[in-house]
Amino acid sequence: MDNDRRKFLTSSAAGVVAGGLLSASARDAFAQTKSATPAPSQLPKLETTKNMTLAMLQTPAGLALGVRTDKGIVNVSAAEEAFKLGAPLSTDEVISGEYNAAALRATVDKAKAAGDKYLVAETSAKFAPCVTEPSKIICVGLNYKAHAAEANEKLPKEPILFNKYNSALNHHGGTIVVSKEPGKNFDYETELVAVIGKTARNVSDADALDYVFGYCTGQDFSERDQQLRSSQWMLGKTGDGWGPIGPWLVTGDQVDPENLNLKTLVNGEQRQSANTKNMIFSVRKLVSYASRYMTLEPGDLIFTGTPEGVILGYPPEKRVWLKAGDKIVSSIDKLGDLEFTLT
């Protein structure tokens, strides 16, 4: 990897603003340095990353790659600065495959053996979005039968796709500033998020999961009045920070995306509880379908839809919309709890 990009990643604390979102200048700098990364053929690919749980951390030195271990989270970026084994500095690098996988594992092992110097306790860690530079954030509407029923909508014959933008990215422990938004009908949508790991175009259902790097917990935060003003949902879906993901990015070999329990808590009260086996369109079908119409690239995110239990599904007289001060926890088996607060 070139030194300029490494320098950017290790000094990007200024690129993390309130709520943990990346500033526009940081995103621009990241995109520019990305273009200077050596071609894949110039980098060793010793193995495919498996059995790893990754994160992006906010640290005094900038954004850092973290690897979850039984001793805590290894700050890989700090360890790489010390050991210089050639480990990657971000989940984006790991997802792309443009890194030395053996160097990553060696760095993690050496960091664990060094005591607490390169370890961060999960309870004190400050997280960034577990993927920071997706080229596309694709979302799926009405992908659970019970959710379609509560919304008084017909079951879709094919996936309903819409989008968010990078400015919607947010993180575990972050905030969403609803008090400064024009809407007031704010709603939660806990969702399984699939992270693309290989370039995919016109892939079959049977092969689709081979193109998924891993999975994370996501929240498709929404404002229903803006969403439903027209047939286009974008305005109610892609506000600043309305796409929290994380805290963990779990490699696909550890996850069965068709059998995961998920739930939502609002101020400690359970609002959603379902299993991904109830999806109308499975992850493999969603990846295959989307790849017919666009090229999916490493790091792209697919929010796979939310189950029943959203506020919009309540009778109108029982809808109590989210407001400043509310705390939302989105949980998915094996992927962890994603917490954020409204302000």
Short mmCIF file of C-alpha atoms in Angstrom, two decimals, residues 190 263-272 327-331:
data_model
loop_
_atom_site.label_atom_id
_atom_site.label_comp_id
_atom_site.label_asym_id
_atom_site.label_seq_id
_atom_site.Cartn_x
_atom_site.Cartn_y
_atom_site.Cartn_z
CA THR A 190 -33.40 -3.01 12.14
CA LYS A 263 -34.75 -7.41 17.35
CA THR A 264 -35.17 -3.73 18.13
CA LEU A 265 -35.35 -2.10 21.53
CA VAL A 266 -36.52 1.48 22.07
CA ASN A 267 -35.66 2.80 25.52
CA GLY A 268 -35.42 -0.81 26.68
CA GLU A 269 -38.80 -1.87 25.25
CA GLN A 270 -38.77 -4.56 22.57
CA ARG A 271 -40.44 -3.41 19.35
CA GLN A 272 -39.26 -5.88 16.70
CA LYS A 327 -32.17 5.28 22.61
CA ILE A 328 -32.44 2.55 19.96
CA VAL A 329 -30.67 -0.81 20.06
CA SER A 330 -30.66 -3.03 16.98
CA SER A 331 -29.50 -6.59 17.63
#
